C-alpha cells in the first residue's frame, strides 16, 4: 500500500480479515486501515462497514483511544445520520 499499490493493499487487508484468526485489537487496526483504503478509492459504504467493525472490535478489546469510533461518528454526522443506528 505504501508503495502506491492501493489495490494490492486492499486485497491483503481483506484476506487478513477474512482468513485469519485476529484478536479484537488486531481486527480493529486491520478494519480501520481497510476503511481508509475504501474511502481513498471512493467506496464510502464499504468504508463505513469497516469502521463499524473496527469500532465494535475496539469496544470488545477495551481500547480507549478509538480512532474508528471518532471517524465513524464524523462520517455519520456528515451524512446527517445522527438519529438512527446503522445496521451491520
mmCIF file of C-alpha atoms in Angstrom:
data_model
loop_
_atom_site.group_PDB
_atom_site.id
_atom_site.type_symbol
_atom_site.label_atom_id
_atom_site.label_comp_id
_atom_site.label_asym_id
_atom_site.label_seq_id
_atom_site.Cartn_x
_atom_site.Cartn_y
_atom_site.Cartn_z
ATOM 1 C CA UNK A 1 0.000 0.000 0.000
ATOM 2 C CA UNK A 2 2.796 2.412 0.888
ATOM 3 C CA UNK A 3 4.479 1.586 -2.417
ATOM 4 C CA UNK A 4 1.461 3.005 -4.224
ATOM 5 C CA UNK A 5 -0.356 -0.238 -4.955
ATOM 6 C CA UNK A 6 -3.611 0.515 -3.172
ATOM 7 C CA UNK A 7 -5.476 -2.373 -4.795
ATOM 8 C CA UNK A 8 -2.926 -4.892 -3.531
ATOM 9 C CA UNK A 9 -3.139 -3.318 -0.054
ATOM 10 C CA UNK A 10 -6.926 -3.608 -0.146
ATOM 11 C CA UNK A 11 -6.731 -7.241 -1.210
ATOM 12 C CA UNK A 12 -4.180 -8.013 1.512
ATOM 13 C CA UNK A 13 -6.265 -6.482 4.309
ATOM 14 C CA UNK A 14 -9.436 -8.189 3.040
ATOM 15 C CA UNK A 15 -7.589 -11.517 3.060
ATOM 16 C CA UNK A 16 -6.219 -10.930 6.565
ATOM 17 C CA UNK A 17 -9.644 -10.060 7.960
ATOM 18 C CA UNK A 18 -11.410 -12.937 6.196
ATOM 19 C CA UNK A 19 -8.920 -15.747 6.602
ATOM 20 C CA UNK A 20 -7.010 -15.200 9.826
ATOM 21 C CA UNK A 21 -7.953 -15.515 13.461
ATOM 22 C CA UNK A 22 -7.346 -11.995 14.751
ATOM 23 C CA UNK A 23 -7.598 -10.624 18.252
ATOM 24 C CA UNK A 24 -10.138 -7.858 18.666
ATOM 25 C CA UNK A 25 -7.350 -5.305 18.735
ATOM 26 C CA UNK A 26 -5.787 -6.697 15.545
ATOM 27 C CA UNK A 27 -9.196 -6.709 13.860
ATOM 28 C CA UNK A 28 -9.778 -3.101 14.876
ATOM 29 C CA UNK A 29 -6.471 -1.995 13.353
ATOM 30 C CA UNK A 30 -6.964 -4.003 10.150
ATOM 31 C CA UNK A 31 -10.587 -2.920 9.659
ATOM 32 C CA UNK A 32 -9.755 0.717 10.350
ATOM 33 C CA UNK A 33 -6.931 0.617 7.819
ATOM 34 C CA UNK A 34 -9.150 -1.098 5.257
ATOM 35 C CA UNK A 35 -11.762 1.590 5.872
ATOM 36 C CA UNK A 36 -9.177 4.234 4.994
ATOM 37 C CA UNK A 37 -8.385 2.380 1.764
ATOM 38 C CA UNK A 38 -12.063 2.088 0.824
ATOM 39 C CA UNK A 39 -12.546 5.797 1.470
ATOM 40 C CA UNK A 40 -9.472 6.562 -0.647
ATOM 41 C CA UNK A 41 -10.753 4.541 -3.617
ATOM 42 C CA UNK A 42 -14.250 6.012 -3.427
ATOM 43 C CA UNK A 43 -16.223 3.245 -1.712
ATOM 44 C CA UNK A 44 -17.756 5.088 1.266
ATOM 45 C CA UNK A 45 -20.316 2.375 2.089
ATOM 46 C CA UNK A 46 -17.584 -0.239 2.484
ATOM 47 C CA UNK A 47 -15.502 2.300 4.428
ATOM 48 C CA UNK A 48 -18.413 2.745 6.833
ATOM 49 C CA UNK A 49 -18.872 -1.009 7.280
ATOM 50 C CA UNK A 50 -15.185 -1.401 8.140
ATOM 51 C CA UNK A 51 -15.347 1.482 10.644
ATOM 52 C CA UNK A 52 -18.331 -0.179 12.296
ATOM 53 C CA UNK A 53 -16.388 -3.449 12.587
ATOM 54 C CA UNK A 54 -13.325 -1.599 13.882
ATOM 55 C CA UNK A 55 -15.354 0.329 16.472
ATOM 56 C CA UNK A 56 -17.028 -2.856 17.735
ATOM 57 C CA UNK A 57 -13.647 -4.607 17.956
ATOM 58 C CA UNK A 58 -12.214 -1.621 19.866
ATOM 59 C CA UNK A 59 -15.078 -1.829 22.362
ATOM 60 C CA UNK A 60 -14.616 -5.577 22.762
ATOM 61 C CA UNK A 61 -10.881 -5.147 23.377
ATOM 62 C CA UNK A 62 -11.452 -2.281 25.834
ATOM 63 C CA UNK A 63 -9.394 0.091 23.701
ATOM 64 C CA UNK A 64 -9.947 3.602 24.954
ATOM 65 C CA UNK A 65 -8.422 5.726 22.193
ATOM 66 C CA UNK A 66 -10.671 4.683 19.350
ATOM 67 C CA UNK A 67 -9.975 6.467 16.108
ATOM 68 C CA UNK A 68 -12.508 4.200 14.424
ATOM 69 C CA UNK A 69 -15.326 5.471 16.651
ATOM 70 C CA UNK A 70 -14.317 9.089 16.032
ATOM 71 C CA UNK A 71 -14.115 8.584 12.256
ATOM 72 C CA UNK A 72 -17.429 6.715 12.201
ATOM 73 C CA UNK A 73 -19.157 9.444 14.213
ATOM 74 C CA UNK A 74 -17.734 12.077 11.861
ATOM 75 C CA UNK A 75 -18.873 10.135 8.789
ATOM 76 C CA UNK A 76 -22.396 9.647 10.149
ATOM 77 C CA UNK A 77 -22.641 13.305 11.184
ATOM 78 C CA UNK A 78 -21.598 14.473 7.711
ATOM 79 C CA UNK A 79 -24.255 12.174 6.234
ATOM 80 C CA UNK A 80 -26.814 13.736 8.576
ATOM 81 C CA UNK A 81 -27.369 10.312 10.151
ATOM 82 C CA UNK A 82 -27.471 11.261 13.812
ATOM 83 C CA UNK A 83 -30.806 9.768 14.876
ATOM 84 C CA UNK A 84 -30.914 6.122 13.784
ATOM 85 C CA UNK A 85 -28.451 3.266 14.259
ATOM 86 C CA UNK A 86 -26.652 1.906 11.204
ATOM 87 C CA UNK A 87 -27.373 -1.792 10.519
ATOM 88 C CA UNK A 88 -24.415 -4.156 10.299
#
